[in-house]
Amino acid sequence: MTEEFHRIRRLPPYVFASVNQAKAAARARGEDIIDLGMGNPDTPTPPHIVAKLIETVNDPRSHRYSVSKGIPGLRKAVAGYYERRFNVTLNPEKEVIVTLGSKEGLANLASAITSPGDTILVPNPSYPIHQFGFIIAGASVRSIPATPNEDMLRALDRAVRHSVPKPTALIVNFPSNPTAYLADLDFYKELVAFARRENIWILSDLAYAEIYFGDKVPPSILAVPGARDIAVEFTSLSKTYSMAGWRVGFAAGNERLISALTRIKSYLDYGAFTPIQVAAVTALNGPQDCVADLRNIYRERRDVLIRGLHAAGWDVPSPEGSMFAWAPIPEPFRAMGSVAFSKLLLEEAGVAVAPGLGFGEYGDDHVRIGLVENPHRLRQALRSIKGFLSAHGVSAPVLPSSAKKPESAAP
């Protein structure tokens, strides 16, 4: 009875555990740790959404079981969002399902469509559930570059020609976590054409659709003609409306994939608490000033962070979207890898970041820095980082890299 369970054996040790333990130990010693490692929004949920939750929860009828597919009003609100935002018309009965955040939906769809031994194509580095949802379901994962350009398209072609068995699904995530890359509609058109030609499902993670900082507005892959033949898209209210703890998201797109996810979820849950779903309807259908306000908050934080890092001698590209900066480890520390560097930064500067290794082996020369503190705390963190870098011989200012093209993350 000592042998490890089969599915647990397929999961490696949690990469973030040692950094989290060091963070907890430092706080136990009374140290002030500025935590930029978690993608956990620190801004409050807009008041009108909270008010609707309170109003609904006071109705005893809302305390009963909900439905795993999501209440009709929320599925209609999701369809309305897609119509307004992406000019995509969805059938809320057959092409939309409410999920307990996008993470749960991705994991359960992986379970629904995967046979043991299937090959799945996943960007590396990428958000952990993108690969581990399928690994838990019994699939094998093949890494592809994380950049939305020819590198990814060439790697996809090689993977189809040289993988046995042939890949059955592809994950994409733009704006991406952790790299902050954005894709445009032309790229999605090439991706959809490829997937249709090769009979490969596409699972698109669009959780950061509304967090962008320039004129390049993230599109939906479903806006590509023919995409719904092979694609489903997941998104979430977590970042758009600062509703991370509420655990409400949705999937939209291919009817067969939505049906498979609906059937799996019908065995596993009764859906999110009804008042949360009603409040989510208010979020999607109500005033959207709060979304623009939140975008401006993240833009200000990004600018403070990137300017401060450059002034400290750390050349970090300015992200076009998401709530993260994907930071190459400064050269003097590059050889130690992201976990050791993150622990050293925590120990000597009191700043926590996420080691890139946690997002895949090709992320080990980066760390992810979250825009999850106000400008005052960010400046405090930057002063500590500057002192840390200076103590290790890194002090010369570098040119800003906001205009640089992202380097390829190709394996």
C-alpha positions as a Markdown table, in Angstrom:
| # | Residue | x | y | z |
|---|---|---|---|---|
| 1 | Met | 0.0 | 0.0 | 0.0 |
| 2 | Thr | 3.0 | 2.3 | -0.3 |
| 3 | Glu | 3.1 | 2.6 | -4.1 |
| 4 | Glu | 2.2 | 6.1 | -5.4 |
| 5 | Phe | -1.2 | 6.3 | -7.1 |
| 6 | His | -1.0 | 6.2 | -10.9 |
| 7 | Arg | -2.2 | 9.7 | -11.8 |
| 8 | Ile | -0.2 | 11.3 | -9.0 |
| 9 | Arg | 2.9 | 9.6 | -10.3 |
| 10 | Arg | 2.4 | 11.5 | -13.6 |
| 11 | Leu | 2.6 | 14.9 | -11.7 |
| 12 | Pro | 6.1 | 16.3 | -11.0 |
| 13 | Pro | 6.9 | 18.0 | -7.7 |
| 14 | Tyr | 5.2 | 21.4 | -7.4 |
| 15 | Val | 7.8 | 23.8 | -8.7 |
| 16 | Phe | 6.4 | 26.8 | -6.7 |
| 17 | Ala | 6.5 | 24.9 | -3.4 |
| 18 | Ser | 10.0 | 25.8 | -2.3 |
| 19 | Val | 9.5 | 29.5 | -3.1 |
| 20 | Asn | 6.2 | 29.5 | -1.3 |
| 21 | Gln | 7.8 | 27.8 | 1.7 |
| 22 | Ala | 10.6 | 30.4 | 1.8 |
| 23 | Lys | 8.0 | 33.1 | 1.5 |
| 24 | Ala | 6.0 | 31.7 | 4.4 |
| 25 | Ala | 9.1 | 31.3 | 6.6 |
| 26 | Ala | 10.1 | 34.9 | 5.9 |
| 27 | Arg | 6.7 | 36.2 | 6.9 |
| 28 | Ala | 6.8 | 34.1 | 10.0 |
| 29 | Arg | 10.0 | 35.9 | 10.9 |
| 30 | Gly | 8.1 | 39.2 | 10.6 |
| 31 | Glu | 9.7 | 40.2 | 7.3 |
| 32 | Asp | 7.7 | 42.4 | 4.9 |
| 33 | Ile | 7.5 | 40.4 | 1.7 |
| 34 | Ile | 6.1 | 42.1 | -1.5 |
| 35 | Asp | 4.5 | 39.2 | -3.3 |
| 36 | Leu | 4.5 | 39.6 | -7.1 |
| 37 | Gly | 4.4 | 35.9 | -7.7 |
| 38 | Met | 0.7 | 35.1 | -7.7 |
| 39 | Gly | -1.6 | 36.2 | -10.5 |
| 40 | Asn | -4.2 | 37.1 | -7.8 |
| 41 | Pro | -6.0 | 40.4 | -8.5 |
| 42 | Asp | -5.8 | 42.8 | -5.5 |
| 43 | Thr | -8.5 | 45.2 | -6.7 |
| 44 | Pro | -12.1 | 44.8 | -5.3 |
| 45 | Thr | -14.9 | 43.4 | -7.4 |
| 46 | Pro | -17.0 | 46.4 | -8.7 |
| 47 | Pro | -19.7 | 47.4 | -6.2 |
| 48 | His | -22.7 | 46.9 | -8.6 |
| 49 | Ile | -21.7 | 43.3 | -9.0 |
| 50 | Val | -21.3 | 42.7 | -5.3 |
| 51 | Ala | -24.7 | 44.4 | -4.7 |
| 52 | Lys | -26.4 | 42.0 | -7.1 |
| 53 | Leu | -24.8 | 39.0 | -5.3 |
| 54 | Ile | -26.1 | 40.3 | -2.0 |
| 55 | Glu | -29.6 | 41.0 | -3.4 |
| 56 | Thr | -29.8 | 37.5 | -4.9 |
| 57 | Val | -28.4 | 35.6 | -1.9 |
| 58 | Asn | -31.1 | 37.1 | 0.3 |
| 59 | Asp | -33.7 | 35.2 | -1.8 |
| 60 | Pro | -33.9 | 31.7 | -0.2 |
| 61 | Arg | -34.9 | 30.2 | -3.6 |
| 62 | Ser | -31.4 | 30.9 | -4.8 |
| 63 | His | -29.9 | 28.6 | -2.2 |
| 64 | Arg | -30.9 | 25.4 | -4.0 |
| 65 | Tyr | -28.8 | 23.4 | -6.4 |
| 66 | Ser | -28.0 | 25.2 | -9.6 |
| 67 | Val | -27.3 | 23.5 | -13.0 |
| 68 | Ser | -23.9 | 22.4 | -14.1 |
| 69 | Lys | -24.4 | 23.9 | -17.6 |
| 70 | Gly | -25.1 | 27.4 | -16.1 |
| 71 | Ile | -28.3 | 29.3 | -15.7 |
| 72 | Pro | -29.9 | 30.3 | -19.0 |
| 73 | Gly | -29.5 | 34.1 | -18.3 |
| 74 | Leu | -25.8 | 33.8 | -17.9 |
| 75 | Arg | -25.4 | 31.7 | -21.1 |
| 76 | Lys | -27.4 | 34.4 | -22.9 |
| 77 | Ala | -25.2 | 37.1 | -21.4 |
| 78 | Val | -22.0 | 35.2 | -22.6 |
| 79 | Ala | -23.5 | 35.1 | -26.1 |
| 80 | Gly | -24.3 | 38.8 | -25.9 |
| 81 | Tyr | -20.7 | 39.5 | -24.9 |
| 82 | Tyr | -19.3 | 37.6 | -27.9 |
| 83 | Glu | -21.7 | 39.4 | -30.2 |
| 84 | Arg | -20.7 | 42.9 | -28.9 |
| 85 | Arg | -17.0 | 42.3 | -28.4 |
| 86 | Phe | -16.1 | 39.9 | -31.3 |
| 87 | Asn | -19.0 | 40.1 | -33.7 |
| 88 | Val | -19.5 | 36.4 | -33.1 |
| 89 | Thr | -23.0 | 34.9 | -32.9 |
| 90 | Leu | -23.4 | 32.0 | -30.6 |
| 91 | Asn | -26.3 | 29.7 | -29.7 |
| 92 | Pro | -26.5 | 29.9 | -25.9 |
| 93 | Glu | -28.2 | 26.5 | -25.7 |
| 94 | Lys | -25.6 | 24.5 | -27.7 |
| 95 | Glu | -22.5 | 26.6 | -27.9 |
| 96 | Val | -22.0 | 28.0 | -24.4 |
| 97 | Ile | -21.4 | 26.5 | -21.0 |
| 98 | Val | -20.7 | 28.1 | -17.7 |
| 99 | Thr | -17.6 | 26.7 | -15.8 |
| 100 | Leu | -16.1 | 27.1 | -12.3 |
| 101 | Gly | -13.4 | 29.4 | -13.8 |
| 102 | Ser | -11.6 | 28.6 | -17.0 |
| 103 | Lys | -9.2 | 26.3 | -15.2 |
| 104 | Glu | -11.9 | 23.8 | -14.2 |
| 105 | Gly | -13.4 | 23.9 | -17.7 |
| 106 | Leu | -10.1 | 23.2 | -19.4 |
| 107 | Ala | -9.3 | 20.3 | -17.1 |
| 108 | Asn | -12.7 | 18.7 | -17.4 |
| 109 | Leu | -12.7 | 19.0 | -21.2 |
| 110 | Ala | -9.3 | 17.4 | -21.3 |
| 111 | Ser | -10.8 | 14.5 | -19.4 |
| 112 | Ala | -13.8 | 14.4 | -21.7 |
| 113 | Ile | -11.9 | 14.2 | -25.0 |
| 114 | Thr | -8.7 | 12.4 | -24.1 |
| 115 | Ser | -7.8 | 8.7 | -24.5 |
| 116 | Pro | -4.7 | 7.3 | -22.8 |
| 117 | Gly | -1.7 | 7.8 | -25.1 |
| 118 | Asp | -3.1 | 10.7 | -27.1 |
| 119 | Thr | -0.6 | 13.3 | -28.1 |
| 120 | Ile | -1.5 | 17.0 | -27.3 |
| 121 | Leu | 0.3 | 20.0 | -28.5 |
| 122 | Val | 1.0 | 22.6 | -25.8 |
| 123 | Pro | 3.0 | 25.9 | -25.8 |
| 124 | Asn | 6.1 | 25.8 | -23.6 |
| 125 | Pro | 6.2 | 27.9 | -21.4 |
| 126 | Ser | 2.5 | 28.0 | -20.6 |
| 127 | Tyr | 0.0 | 28.0 | -17.8 |
| 128 | Pro | 0.4 | 24.7 | -16.0 |
| 129 | Ile | -3.2 | 23.4 | -16.5 |
| 130 | His | -2.7 | 23.5 | -20.2 |
| 131 | Gln | -0.4 | 20.5 | -20.1 |
| 132 | Phe | -1.3 | 18.9 | -16.8 |
| 133 | Gly | -5.0 | 18.8 | -17.5 |
| 134 | Phe | -4.2 | 16.4 | -20.3 |
| 135 | Ile | -1.4 | 14.6 | -18.5 |
| 136 | Ile | -3.8 | 13.8 | -15.7 |
| 137 | Ala | -6.2 | 12.5 | -18.3 |
| 138 | Gly | -3.6 | 10.1 | -19.6 |
| 139 | Ala | -2.2 | 12.0 | -22.7 |
| 140 | Ser | 1.3 | 12.6 | -23.7 |
| 141 | Val | 2.3 | 16.3 | -24.3 |
| 142 | Arg | 4.5 | 17.6 | -27.0 |
| 143 | Ser | 5.9 | 21.1 | -26.5 |
| 144 | Ile | 5.7 | 23.8 | -29.2 |
| 145 | Pro | 7.0 | 27.4 | -29.2 |
| 146 | Ala | 4.9 | 29.8 | -27.2 |
| 147 | Thr | 5.2 | 32.7 | -29.8 |
| 148 | Pro | 2.2 | 33.5 | -32.1 |
| 149 | Asn | 4.3 | 33.5 | -35.3 |
| 150 | Glu | 6.0 | 31.3 | -37.9 |
| 151 | Asp | 8.0 | 29.5 | -35.2 |
| 152 | Met | 4.8 | 28.0 | -33.8 |
| 153 | Leu | 3.3 | 27.2 | -37.2 |
| 154 | Arg | 6.5 | 25.4 | -38.3 |
| 155 | Ala | 6.6 | 23.4 | -35.1 |
| 156 | Leu | 3.0 | 22.4 | -35.5 |
| 157 | Asp | 3.7 | 21.1 | -39.0 |
| 158 | Arg | 6.7 | 19.1 | -37.7 |
| 159 | Ala | 4.7 | 17.7 | -34.8 |
| 160 | Val | 2.0 | 16.4 | -37.1 |
| 161 | Arg | 4.5 | 14.8 | -39.4 |
| 162 | His | 6.6 | 13.2 | -36.7 |
| 163 | Ser | 4.3 | 12.4 | -33.8 |
| 164 | Val | 2.9 | 8.9 | -33.3 |
| 165 | Pro | 0.1 | 8.9 | -32.7 |
| 166 | Lys | -0.9 | 12.0 | -34.6 |
| 167 | Pro | -1.8 | 14.9 | -32.3 |
| 168 | Thr | -5.5 | 15.2 | -31.5 |
| 169 | Ala | -5.6 | 18.7 | -29.9 |
| 170 | Leu | -3.7 | 22.0 | -29.6 |
| 171 | Ile | -3.8 | 24.5 | -26.7 |
| 172 | Val | -3.3 | 28.2 | -27.4 |
| 173 | Asn | -3.4 | 31.1 | -24.9 |
| 174 | Phe | -3.2 | 34.8 | -26.1 |
| 175 | Pro | -2.8 | 37.1 | -24.3 |
| 176 | Ser | -0.6 | 34.5 | -22.7 |
| 177 | Asn | 0.2 | 33.5 | -19.2 |
| 178 | Pro | 3.1 | 33.8 | -18.4 |
| 179 | Thr | 4.7 | 35.3 | -21.6 |
| 180 | Ala | 2.2 | 38.1 | -22.2 |
| 181 | Tyr | 2.3 | 37.6 | -26.0 |
| 182 | Leu | -0.7 | 38.7 | -28.0 |
| 183 | Ala | -2.0 | 37.1 | -31.2 |
| 184 | Asp | -3.8 | 38.8 | -34.1 |
| 185 | Leu | -6.6 | 37.5 | -36.2 |
| 186 | Asp | -4.3 | 36.7 | -39.2 |
| 187 | Phe | -2.4 | 34.3 | -37.0 |
| 188 | Tyr | -5.6 | 32.7 | -35.8 |
| 189 | Lys | -6.7 | 32.3 | -39.5 |
| 190 | Glu | -3.5 | 30.3 | -40.2 |
| 191 | Leu | -4.0 | 28.3 | -37.1 |
| 192 | Val | -7.6 | 27.4 | -37.9 |
| 193 | Ala | -6.7 | 26.5 | -41.5 |
| 194 | Phe | -4.0 | 24.2 | -40.2 |
| 195 | Ala | -6.3 | 22.5 | -37.6 |
| 196 | Arg | -9.1 | 22.0 | -40.1 |
| 197 | Arg | -6.7 | 20.5 | -42.6 |
| 198 | Glu | -5.2 | 18.1 | -40.0 |
| 199 | Asn | -8.4 | 17.4 | -38.0 |
| 200 | Ile | -7.0 | 18.7 | -34.7 |
| 201 | Trp | -9.1 | 20.3 | -32.0 |
| 202 | Ile | -8.1 | 23.8 | -30.8 |
| 203 | Leu | -8.7 | 24.8 | -27.2 |
| 204 | Ser | -8.1 | 28.6 | -26.8 |
| 205 | Asp | -7.6 | 30.1 | -23.4 |
| 206 | Leu | -8.8 | 33.8 | -23.6 |
| 207 | Ala | -8.8 | 34.6 | -19.9 |
| 208 | Tyr | -6.9 | 37.9 | -20.4 |
| 209 | Ala | -9.0 | 39.2 | -23.3 |
| 210 | Glu | -9.8 | 42.5 | -21.7 |
| 211 | Ile | -6.3 | 43.3 | -20.3 |
| 212 | Tyr | -4.4 | 45.0 | -23.1 |
| 213 | Phe | -2.5 | 48.2 | -23.2 |
| 214 | Gly | -2.2 | 49.5 | -26.7 |
| 215 | Asp | -4.1 | 49.5 | -30.0 |
| 216 | Lys | -3.7 | 45.8 | -30.5 |
| 217 | Val | -7.0 | 44.5 | -29.1 |
| 218 | Pro | -7.0 | 40.7 | -28.5 |
| 219 | Pro | -9.4 | 38.9 | -30.8 |
| 220 | Ser | -11.3 | 35.7 | -30.4 |
| 221 | Ile | -10.3 | 32.7 | -32.5 |
| 222 | Leu | -14.1 | 32.1 | -33.0 |
| 223 | Ala | -14.2 | 35.2 | -35.2 |
| 224 | Val | -12.3 | 33.2 | -37.9 |
| 225 | Pro | -14.7 | 31.7 | -40.4 |
| 226 | Gly | -14.8 | 27.9 | -39.9 |
| 227 | Ala | -13.2 | 28.1 | -36.4 |
| 228 | Arg | -16.3 | 26.6 | -34.7 |
| 229 | Asp | -15.8 | 23.4 | -36.7 |
| 230 | Ile | -12.7 | 22.6 | -34.6 |
| 231 | Ala | -12.3 | 25.2 | -31.8 |
| 232 | Val | -13.6 | 26.0 | -28.3 |
| 233 | Glu | -12.6 | 29.0 | -26.3 |
| 234 | Phe | -12.4 | 29.4 | -22.5 |
| 235 | Thr | -12.5 | 32.7 | -20.6 |
| 236 | Ser | -13.2 | 33.9 | -17.1 |
| 237 | Leu | -14.5 | 36.9 | -15.2 |
| 238 | Ser | -11.6 | 36.5 | -12.7 |
| 239 | Lys | -9.3 | 39.2 | -14.2 |
| 240 | Thr | -11.8 | 41.2 | -16.3 |
| 241 | Tyr | -13.9 | 42.1 | -13.2 |
| 242 | Ser | -11.6 | 41.2 | -10.3 |
| 243 | Met | -13.7 | 38.2 | -9.5 |
| 244 | Ala | -10.9 | 35.6 | -9.1 |
| 245 | Gly | -12.3 | 34.1 | -5.9 |
| 246 | Trp | -15.9 | 33.9 | -7.3 |
| 247 | Arg | -14.8 | 31.0 | -9.7 |
| 248 | Val | -17.0 | 31.7 | -12.7 |
| 249 | Gly | -16.0 | 31.4 | -16.3 |
| 250 | Phe | -17.3 | 29.9 | -19.5 |
| 251 | Ala | -16.5 | 28.0 | -22.6 |
| 252 | Ala | -17.9 | 28.8 | -26.1 |
| 253 | Gly | -17.6 | 27.4 | -29.5 |
| 254 | Asn | -17.7 | 24.0 | -31.1 |
| 255 | Glu | -21.0 | 22.3 | -30.3 |
| 256 | Arg | -19.5 | 18.8 | -30.0 |
| 257 | Leu | -16.9 | 19.9 | -27.5 |
| 258 | Ile | -19.4 | 21.9 | -25.5 |
| 259 | Ser | -21.6 | 18.9 | -25.4 |
| 260 | Ala | -18.8 | 16.7 | -24.2 |
| 261 | Leu | -17.9 | 19.1 | -21.5 |
| 262 | Thr | -21.6 | 19.4 | -20.5 |
| 263 | Arg | -21.9 | 15.7 | -20.1 |
| 264 | Ile | -18.8 | 15.3 | -18.0 |
| 265 | Lys | -19.8 | 18.2 | -15.8 |
| 266 | Ser | -23.3 | 16.8 | -15.3 |
| 267 | Tyr | -21.6 | 13.9 | -13.4 |
| 268 | Leu | -19.2 | 16.1 | -11.4 |
| 269 | Asp | -21.0 | 19.3 | -10.2 |
| 270 | Tyr | -24.2 | 21.3 | -9.9 |
| 271 | Gly | -22.7 | 24.5 | -11.2 |
| 272 | Ala | -21.6 | 27.6 | -9.5 |
| 273 | Phe | -23.8 | 29.0 | -6.7 |
| 274 | Thr | -26.8 | 30.7 | -8.3 |
| 275 | Pro | -26.2 | 34.1 | -6.8 |
| 276 | Ile | -22.7 | 34.1 | -8.2 |
| 277 | Gln | -24.1 | 33.4 | -11.7 |
| 278 | Val | -26.7 | 36.1 | -11.4 |
| 279 | Ala | -24.0 | 38.6 | -10.3 |
| 280 | Ala | -22.0 | 37.4 | -13.4 |
| 281 | Val | -24.9 | 38.3 | -15.6 |
| 282 | Thr | -24.8 | 41.8 | -14.1 |
| 283 | Ala | -21.0 | 42.0 | -14.8 |
| 284 | Leu | -21.4 | 41.1 | -18.5 |
| 285 | Asn | -24.6 | 43.1 | -19.1 |
| 286 | Gly | -24.0 | 46.0 | -16.8 |
| 287 | Pro | -21.8 | 49.1 | -17.2 |
| 288 | Gln | -18.4 | 48.4 | -18.5 |
| 289 | Asp | -16.5 | 51.5 | -17.2 |
| 290 | Cys | -15.0 | 49.2 | -14.5 |
| 291 | Val | -13.3 | 47.1 | -17.2 |
| 292 | Ala | -11.6 | 50.2 | -18.7 |
| 293 | Asp | -10.7 | 51.5 | -15.2 |
| 294 | Leu | -9.1 | 48.2 | -14.3 |
| 295 | Arg | -7.2 | 48.2 | -17.6 |
| 296 | Asn | -5.8 | 51.6 | -16.8 |
| 297 | Ile | -4.8 | 50.4 | -13.3 |
| 298 | Tyr | -2.8 | 47.6 | -14.8 |
| 299 | Arg | -1.3 | 49.9 | -17.5 |
| 300 | Glu | -0.1 | 52.3 | -14.8 |
| 301 | Arg | 1.4 | 49.5 | -12.8 |
| 302 | Arg | 3.1 | 48.0 | -15.9 |
| 303 | Asp | 4.7 | 51.4 | -16.7 |
| 304 | Val | 6.0 | 51.9 | -13.1 |
| 305 | Leu | 7.4 | 48.3 | -13.0 |
| 306 | Ile | 9.1 | 48.4 | -16.4 |
| 307 | Arg | 10.6 | 51.9 | -16.0 |
| 308 | Gly | 11.9 | 50.9 | -12.5 |
| 309 | Leu | 13.4 | 47.6 | -13.7 |
| 310 | His | 15.2 | 49.4 | -16.6 |
| 311 | Ala | 16.5 | 52.0 | -14.2 |
| 312 | Ala | 17.8 | 49.2 | -12.0 |
| 313 | Gly | 19.7 | 47.6 | -14.9 |
| 314 | Trp | 17.1 | 44.8 | -15.5 |
| 315 | Asp | 16.0 | 44.7 | -19.2 |
| 316 | Val | 12.5 | 43.4 | -19.2 |
| 317 | Pro | 10.1 | 43.7 | -22.3 |
| 318 | Ser | 7.0 | 45.8 | -21.7 |
| 319 | Pro | 4.0 | 43.5 | -21.9 |
| 320 | Glu | 1.3 | 44.4 | -24.5 |
| 321 | Gly | -1.3 | 42.6 | -22.4 |
| 322 | Ser | -2.1 | 40.3 | -19.4 |
| 323 | Met | -1.2 | 41.2 | -15.8 |
| 324 | Phe | 2.3 | 39.9 | -16.0 |
| 325 | Ala | 5.8 | 40.8 | -17.1 |
| 326 | Trp | 7.9 | 37.9 | -18.4 |
| 327 | Ala | 11.4 | 38.8 | -17.2 |
| 328 | Pro | 14.6 | 37.2 | -18.5 |
| 329 | Ile | 16.8 | 36.4 | -15.5 |
| 330 | Pro | 19.7 | 39.0 | -15.4 |
| 331 | Glu | 22.9 | 37.5 | -16.9 |
| 332 | Pro | 24.9 | 37.1 | -13.7 |
| 333 | Phe | 22.1 | 34.8 | -12.3 |
| 334 | Arg | 21.1 | 33.0 | -15.5 |
| 335 | Ala | 23.0 | 29.8 | -14.8 |
| 336 | Met | 21.4 | 29.2 | -11.5 |
| 337 | Gly | 17.9 | 28.8 | -13.0 |
| 338 | Ser | 14.6 | 30.4 | -12.1 |
| 339 | Val | 13.9 | 28.6 | -8.8 |
| 340 | Ala | 17.2 | 29.4 | -7.2 |
| 341 | Phe | 17.1 | 33.0 | -8.5 |
| 342 | Ser | 13.5 | 33.5 | -7.2 |
| 343 | Lys | 14.6 | 32.3 | -3.8 |
| 344 | Leu | 17.7 | 34.5 | -3.8 |
| 345 | Leu | 15.6 | 37.5 | -4.8 |
| 346 | Leu | 13.1 | 36.7 | -2.0 |
| 347 | Glu | 15.9 | 36.3 | 0.6 |
| 348 | Glu | 17.9 | 39.4 | -0.3 |
| 349 | Ala | 15.3 | 41.8 | -1.6 |
| 350 | Gly | 12.1 | 40.6 | 0.1 |
| 351 | Val | 10.3 | 40.4 | -3.3 |
| 352 | Ala | 8.6 | 37.2 | -4.4 |
| 353 | Val | 8.3 | 36.3 | -8.1 |
| 354 | Ala | 7.2 | 33.1 | -9.9 |
| 355 | Pro | 10.0 | 30.9 | -11.2 |
| 356 | Gly | 9.6 | 30.4 | -15.0 |
| 357 | Leu | 10.3 | 26.6 | -14.6 |
| 358 | Gly | 6.8 | 26.3 | -13.2 |
| 359 | Phe | 5.4 | 27.1 | -16.6 |
| 360 | Gly | 7.6 | 24.5 | -18.5 |
| 361 | Glu | 11.3 | 23.7 | -18.8 |
| 362 | Tyr | 11.7 | 26.3 | -21.6 |
| 363 | Gly | 10.7 | 29.0 | -19.1 |
| 364 | Asp | 13.6 | 28.3 | -16.7 |
| 365 | Asp | 15.6 | 31.4 | -17.9 |
| 366 | His | 12.7 | 33.7 | -16.9 |
| 367 | Val | 10.6 | 34.7 | -14.0 |
| 368 | Arg | 7.0 | 36.0 | -14.0 |
| 369 | Ile | 6.3 | 39.3 | -12.3 |
| 370 | Gly | 2.7 | 40.0 | -11.5 |
| 371 | Leu | 1.1 | 43.5 | -11.6 |
| 372 | Val | -0.7 | 42.7 | -8.4 |
| 373 | Glu | 0.5 | 45.6 | -6.1 |
| 374 | Asn | -0.3 | 49.3 | -6.2 |
| 375 | Pro | 2.3 | 51.7 | -7.5 |
| 376 | His | 3.6 | 52.6 | -4.1 |
| 377 | Arg | 4.3 | 49.0 | -3.2 |
| 378 | Leu | 5.8 | 48.4 | -6.7 |
| 379 | Arg | 8.2 | 51.3 | -6.1 |
| 380 | Gln | 9.1 | 49.9 | -2.8 |
| 381 | Ala | 9.8 | 46.5 | -4.5 |
| 382 | Leu | 11.9 | 48.3 | -7.2 |
| 383 | Arg | 14.1 | 50.0 | -4.7 |
| 384 | Ser | 14.8 | 46.6 | -3.1 |
| 385 | Ile | 15.4 | 45.0 | -6.5 |
| 386 | Lys | 17.8 | 47.8 | -7.5 |
| 387 | Gly | 19.8 | 47.4 | -4.3 |
| 388 | Phe | 19.9 | 43.6 | -4.8 |
| 389 | Leu | 21.1 | 43.9 | -8.4 |
| 390 | Ser | 23.7 | 46.5 | -7.5 |
| 391 | Ala | 25.1 | 44.3 | -4.7 |
| 392 | His | 25.7 | 41.7 | -7.4 |
| 393 | Gly | 27.3 | 44.0 | -9.9 |
| 394 | Val | 24.2 | 44.9 | -12.0 |
| 395 | Ser | 23.7 | 48.6 | -12.0 |
| 396 | Ala | 24.1 | 50.1 | -15.5 |
| 397 | Pro | 20.9 | 51.4 | -17.0 |
| 398 | Val | 19.8 | 49.7 | -20.2 |
| 399 | Leu | 17.7 | 50.9 | -23.1 |
| 400 | Pro | 14.0 | 50.2 | -22.8 |
| 401 | Ser | 12.9 | 47.1 | -24.7 |
| 402 | Ser | 9.3 | 48.0 | -25.1 |
| 403 | Ala | 9.8 | 48.4 | -28.8 |
| 404 | Lys | 11.7 | 45.2 | -29.2 |
| 405 | Lys | 10.0 | 42.2 | -30.7 |
| 406 | Pro | 9.6 | 39.3 | -28.3 |
| 407 | Glu | 12.3 | 36.7 | -28.6 |
| 408 | Ser | 11.2 | 33.3 | -29.8 |
| 409 | Ala | 10.5 | 30.9 | -27.0 |
| 410 | Ala | 11.0 | 28.0 | -29.4 |
| 411 | Pro | 12.5 | 24.9 | -27.7 |
